[in-house]
Amino acid sequence: MPANQFYNVLVTGGAGFIGSHLCERFVREGYNVICVDNFITGTEKNIDQLLTFPNFKFLRHDMTQPLDLEKFQELSLFQIKFKGLHEIYHLACPTSPKHSNSVPVETLLANSHGTYNALEVARRYGSKFLLASTAAVYGDLLPGMTRFKEDYLGYVDALGPRACYNEGKRFAETMTEYYRRYHSVDVKIARIFKTYGPRMKMNDGRLIPDYIMHALENEQIVVHGDPDTFVSSFLYITDLIDALIKMMASKESGPFNVGHNVIYRIHDVAQLIIKLAESSSTVTIAEAYPNLDKLGGPDISLIKEKLGWFPLIDVEEGMKKAIDFMQSQHGVINV
Ligand code: NAD
């Protein structure tokens, strides 16, 4: 990516957890950043610190509707008509399992109409396009498997409790791939595994913020799942951002698994959080949630081989940073 102010980047879902970190990285490196969000799950608070930068523009827009960038006066400085739009990171989608219950149709539409509208913008400007897909496209592991590899076709229930997200993302991947085949859009698909860090919402039902919040309140942490088989990997946000940027800069389309190669028992992670937060919480075990896919970890050998990317932050270092951030926000509204 050339380092100059004539390079225009669009981030859909830019006011969310991952999107706000991407926007921040680009703004600080001097690129022109257009952040699109409808705040269905994101918050203005995530991008507050960017609003004063002249190379950052926020558009409140629902990606399920067509996006005509040339209609927005506030983008005139970026001269999109003449200079074009170089990269699109398409992240707009309600993400936590809680959202799959509260906004399922919006989730389906973000992945279908939203992805279509974002790809149409890419087609119009010849932009490179990255889809933030998910490990959820794999669904469950088959017996005997511990890691997901990109060539695993998945075991997904089209009518399951989280189908709007899992199937929605599978559809989004298919549409993205067809824009590569039929419209020659330079696309990339990142299958993101569980990622954590500052700016995750505290109360949206995701595992890490939930455990940290309970630890900070010295409340019991409830691990829903068998402690021996309930495992996952945890990627720190800066490692994810590095991977997405590397993917965009490469000639590869993927799909690539983007996650941490080390798999932890969730029970151990809960204990680690208690230790790092110096909390008096205890851990109890309860039945697994029905809408939680069986967890596992990624095989990241492909992205390592093709792009030379691998995670640098281990879970202890990353959790400490996430806990410090949430501690500083504790009591501040972030729901
Ligand atoms: P998030 O909920 O914090 O951010 C998503 C953002 O998209 C929010 O700001 C939301 O308001 C916005 N949005 C949703 N629908 C929209 C629409 N129709 N128009 C405009 N904006 C819309 O989630 P996140 O954790 O930042 O995830 C970002 C992307 O990465 C998502 O596509 C998600 O599926 C993917 N992903 C995340 C993880 C993770 O661990 N966080 C794992 C796998 C995949």
mmCIF file of N, CA and C and ligand atoms in Angstrom, residues 13 15-19 36-42 61-64 91-95 99 110 132-134 165 169 192-195 206, ligand 1:
data_model
loop_
_atom_site.group_PDB
_atom_site.id
_atom_site.type_symbol
_atom_site.label_atom_id
_atom_site.label_comp_id
_atom_site.label_asym_id
_atom_site.label_seq_id
_atom_site.Cartn_x
_atom_site.Cartn_y
_atom_site.Cartn_z
ATOM 1 N N GLY A 13 -18.613 -1.210 8.368
ATOM 2 C CA GLY A 13 -18.601 -1.707 9.745
ATOM 3 C C GLY A 13 -17.432 -1.096 10.516
ATOM 4 N N ALA A 15 -17.212 1.277 12.581
ATOM 5 C CA ALA A 15 -17.385 1.716 13.974
ATOM 6 C C ALA A 15 -17.494 0.525 14.922
ATOM 7 N N GLY A 16 -17.244 -0.648 14.399
ATOM 8 C CA GLY A 16 -17.278 -1.839 15.261
ATOM 9 C C GLY A 16 -15.922 -2.083 15.900
ATOM 10 N N PHE A 17 -15.825 -3.213 16.556
ATOM 11 C CA PHE A 17 -14.583 -3.566 17.264
ATOM 12 C C PHE A 17 -13.391 -3.627 16.287
ATOM 13 N N ILE A 18 -13.448 -4.512 15.308
ATOM 14 C CA ILE A 18 -12.311 -4.682 14.394
ATOM 15 C C ILE A 18 -12.187 -3.478 13.454
ATOM 16 N N GLY A 19 -13.331 -3.018 12.934
ATOM 17 C CA GLY A 19 -13.312 -1.915 11.966
ATOM 18 C C GLY A 19 -12.666 -0.660 12.536
ATOM 19 N N VAL A 36 -17.889 3.502 7.031
ATOM 20 C CA VAL A 36 -19.346 3.412 6.873
ATOM 21 C C VAL A 36 -19.901 2.516 7.970
ATOM 22 N N ASP A 37 -20.942 2.974 8.631
ATOM 23 C CA ASP A 37 -21.560 2.144 9.676
ATOM 24 C C ASP A 37 -22.983 2.643 9.920
ATOM 25 N N ASN A 38 -23.857 1.727 10.316
ATOM 26 C CA ASN A 38 -25.218 2.152 10.677
ATOM 27 C C ASN A 38 -25.454 2.029 12.182
ATOM 28 N N PHE A 39 -24.394 1.692 12.923
ATOM 29 C CA PHE A 39 -24.434 1.606 14.394
ATOM 30 C C PHE A 39 -25.403 0.545 14.905
ATOM 31 N N ILE A 40 -25.695 -0.453 14.101
ATOM 32 C CA ILE A 40 -26.628 -1.472 14.612
ATOM 33 C C ILE A 40 -26.001 -2.215 15.793
ATOM 34 N N THR A 41 -24.699 -2.441 15.709
ATOM 35 C CA THR A 41 -24.007 -3.040 16.870
ATOM 36 C C THR A 41 -22.768 -2.251 17.254
ATOM 37 N N GLY A 42 -22.294 -1.395 16.360
ATOM 38 C CA GLY A 42 -21.112 -0.586 16.675
ATOM 39 C C GLY A 42 -21.501 0.677 17.422
ATOM 40 N N HIS A 61 -24.528 4.982 7.182
ATOM 41 C CA HIS A 61 -25.205 4.375 6.025
ATOM 42 C C HIS A 61 -25.407 2.891 6.306
ATOM 43 N N ASP A 62 -26.548 2.391 5.865
ATOM 44 C CA ASP A 62 -26.838 0.969 6.000
ATOM 45 C C ASP A 62 -26.377 0.278 4.719
ATOM 46 N N MET A 63 -25.433 -0.633 4.842
ATOM 47 C CA MET A 63 -24.865 -1.275 3.648
ATOM 48 C C MET A 63 -25.872 -2.151 2.913
ATOM 49 N N THR A 64 -27.025 -2.410 3.506
ATOM 50 C CA THR A 64 -28.030 -3.175 2.756
ATOM 51 C C THR A 64 -28.671 -2.300 1.668
ATOM 52 N N LEU A 91 -16.611 -5.305 6.473
ATOM 53 C CA LEU A 91 -16.763 -5.906 7.800
ATOM 54 C C LEU A 91 -18.196 -5.799 8.325
ATOM 55 N N ALA A 92 -19.037 -5.003 7.654
ATOM 56 C CA ALA A 92 -20.359 -4.691 8.212
ATOM 57 C C ALA A 92 -21.212 -5.946 8.383
ATOM 58 N N CYS A 93 -21.421 -6.326 9.621
ATOM 59 C CA CYS A 93 -22.271 -7.487 9.927
ATOM 60 C C CYS A 93 -22.409 -7.600 11.445
ATOM 61 N N PRO A 94 -23.633 -7.746 11.959
ATOM 62 C CA PRO A 94 -23.775 -8.021 13.399
ATOM 63 C C PRO A 94 -23.061 -9.339 13.706
ATOM 64 N N THR A 95 -22.306 -9.383 14.795
ATOM 65 C CA THR A 95 -21.351 -10.480 14.945
ATOM 66 C C THR A 95 -21.540 -11.386 16.153
ATOM 67 N N HIS A 99 -26.458 -11.256 18.881
ATOM 68 C CA HIS A 99 -27.097 -10.576 17.748
ATOM 69 C C HIS A 99 -27.824 -11.547 16.827
ATOM 70 N N ALA A 110 -27.212 -8.106 5.859
ATOM 71 C CA ALA A 110 -25.858 -7.512 5.821
ATOM 72 C C ALA A 110 -24.939 -8.399 4.991
ATOM 73 N N ALA A 132 -14.481 -9.862 5.402
ATOM 74 C CA ALA A 132 -14.237 -10.416 6.737
ATOM 75 C C ALA A 132 -15.194 -11.573 6.923
ATOM 76 N N SER A 133 -14.731 -12.777 6.588
ATOM 77 C CA SER A 133 -15.545 -13.959 6.821
ATOM 78 C C SER A 133 -15.182 -14.516 8.202
ATOM 79 N N THR A 134 -15.533 -15.733 8.443
ATOM 80 C CA THR A 134 -15.440 -16.226 9.812
ATOM 81 C C THR A 134 -15.184 -17.732 9.861
ATOM 82 N N TYR A 165 -25.967 -16.221 10.735
ATOM 83 C CA TYR A 165 -24.576 -15.773 10.681
ATOM 84 C C TYR A 165 -23.728 -16.749 9.861
ATOM 85 N N LYS A 169 -22.582 -15.857 6.119
ATOM 86 C CA LYS A 169 -21.176 -15.673 5.726
ATOM 87 C C LYS A 169 -20.782 -16.619 4.597
ATOM 88 N N ILE A 192 -11.876 -15.365 9.798
ATOM 89 C CA ILE A 192 -11.349 -14.880 11.074
ATOM 90 C C ILE A 192 -11.812 -15.782 12.219
ATOM 91 N N PHE A 193 -10.872 -16.135 13.076
ATOM 92 C CA PHE A 193 -11.194 -16.898 14.292
ATOM 93 C C PHE A 193 -11.269 -15.922 15.467
ATOM 94 N N LYS A 194 -11.720 -16.431 16.575
ATOM 95 C CA LYS A 194 -12.013 -15.608 17.754
ATOM 96 C C LYS A 194 -10.898 -14.584 18.022
ATOM 97 N N THR A 195 -11.280 -13.321 17.976
ATOM 98 C CA THR A 195 -10.334 -12.216 18.151
ATOM 99 C C THR A 195 -10.808 -11.357 19.325
ATOM 100 N N ARG A 206 -20.180 -11.865 24.089
ATOM 101 C CA ARG A 206 -18.994 -12.581 23.613
ATOM 102 C C ARG A 206 -18.168 -13.037 24.801
HETATM 103 P P1 NAD B 1 -18.880 -5.601 15.515
HETATM 104 O O1 NAD B 1 -20.294 -6.004 15.744
HETATM 105 O O2 NAD B 1 -18.142 -4.947 16.613
HETATM 106 O O3 NAD B 1 -18.759 -4.700 14.212
HETATM 107 C C1 NAD B 1 -19.598 -4.835 13.096
HETATM 108 C C2 NAD B 1 -19.957 -3.424 12.640
HETATM 109 O O4 NAD B 1 -20.769 -3.508 11.462
HETATM 110 C C3 NAD B 1 -20.766 -2.655 13.681
HETATM 111 O O5 NAD B 1 -20.195 -1.388 13.890
HETATM 112 C C4 NAD B 1 -22.161 -2.557 13.068
HETATM 113 O O6 NAD B 1 -22.858 -1.407 13.483
HETATM 114 C C5 NAD B 1 -21.818 -2.558 11.583
HETATM 115 N N1 NAD B 1 -22.910 -3.007 10.719
HETATM 116 C C6 NAD B 1 -23.648 -4.140 10.819
HETATM 117 N N2 NAD B 1 -24.551 -4.195 9.840
HETATM 118 C C7 NAD B 1 -24.371 -3.083 9.081
HETATM 119 C C8 NAD B 1 -25.011 -2.562 7.915
HETATM 120 N N3 NAD B 1 -26.024 -3.196 7.329
HETATM 121 N N4 NAD B 1 -24.563 -1.380 7.414
HETATM 122 C C9 NAD B 1 -23.543 -0.714 7.995
HETATM 123 N N5 NAD B 1 -22.918 -1.148 9.103
HETATM 124 C C10 NAD B 1 -23.327 -2.323 9.633
HETATM 125 O O7 NAD B 1 -18.099 -6.934 15.056
HETATM 126 P P2 NAD B 1 -16.530 -7.175 14.882
HETATM 127 O O8 NAD B 1 -16.098 -8.122 15.925
HETATM 128 O O9 NAD B 1 -15.821 -5.897 14.710
HETATM 129 O O10 NAD B 1 -16.532 -7.985 13.508
HETATM 130 C C11 NAD B 1 -16.269 -7.334 12.255
HETATM 131 C C12 NAD B 1 -16.346 -8.366 11.142
HETATM 132 O O11 NAD B 1 -15.408 -9.430 11.393
HETATM 133 C C13 NAD B 1 -17.728 -9.003 11.021
HETATM 134 O O12 NAD B 1 -18.044 -9.155 9.667
HETATM 135 C C14 NAD B 1 -17.545 -10.364 11.674
HETATM 136 O O13 NAD B 1 -18.395 -11.321 11.144
HETATM 137 C C15 NAD B 1 -16.076 -10.677 11.389
HETATM 138 N N6 NAD B 1 -15.521 -11.589 12.408
HETATM 139 C C16 NAD B 1 -15.217 -11.153 13.669
HETATM 140 C C17 NAD B 1 -14.711 -12.044 14.611
HETATM 141 C C18 NAD B 1 -14.317 -11.613 15.996
HETATM 142 O O14 NAD B 1 -13.778 -12.438 16.746
HETATM 143 N N7 NAD B 1 -14.547 -10.391 16.413
HETATM 144 C C19 NAD B 1 -14.533 -13.394 14.261
HETATM 145 C C20 NAD B 1 -14.894 -13.791 12.980
HETATM 146 C C21 NAD B 1 -15.360 -12.886 12.040
#
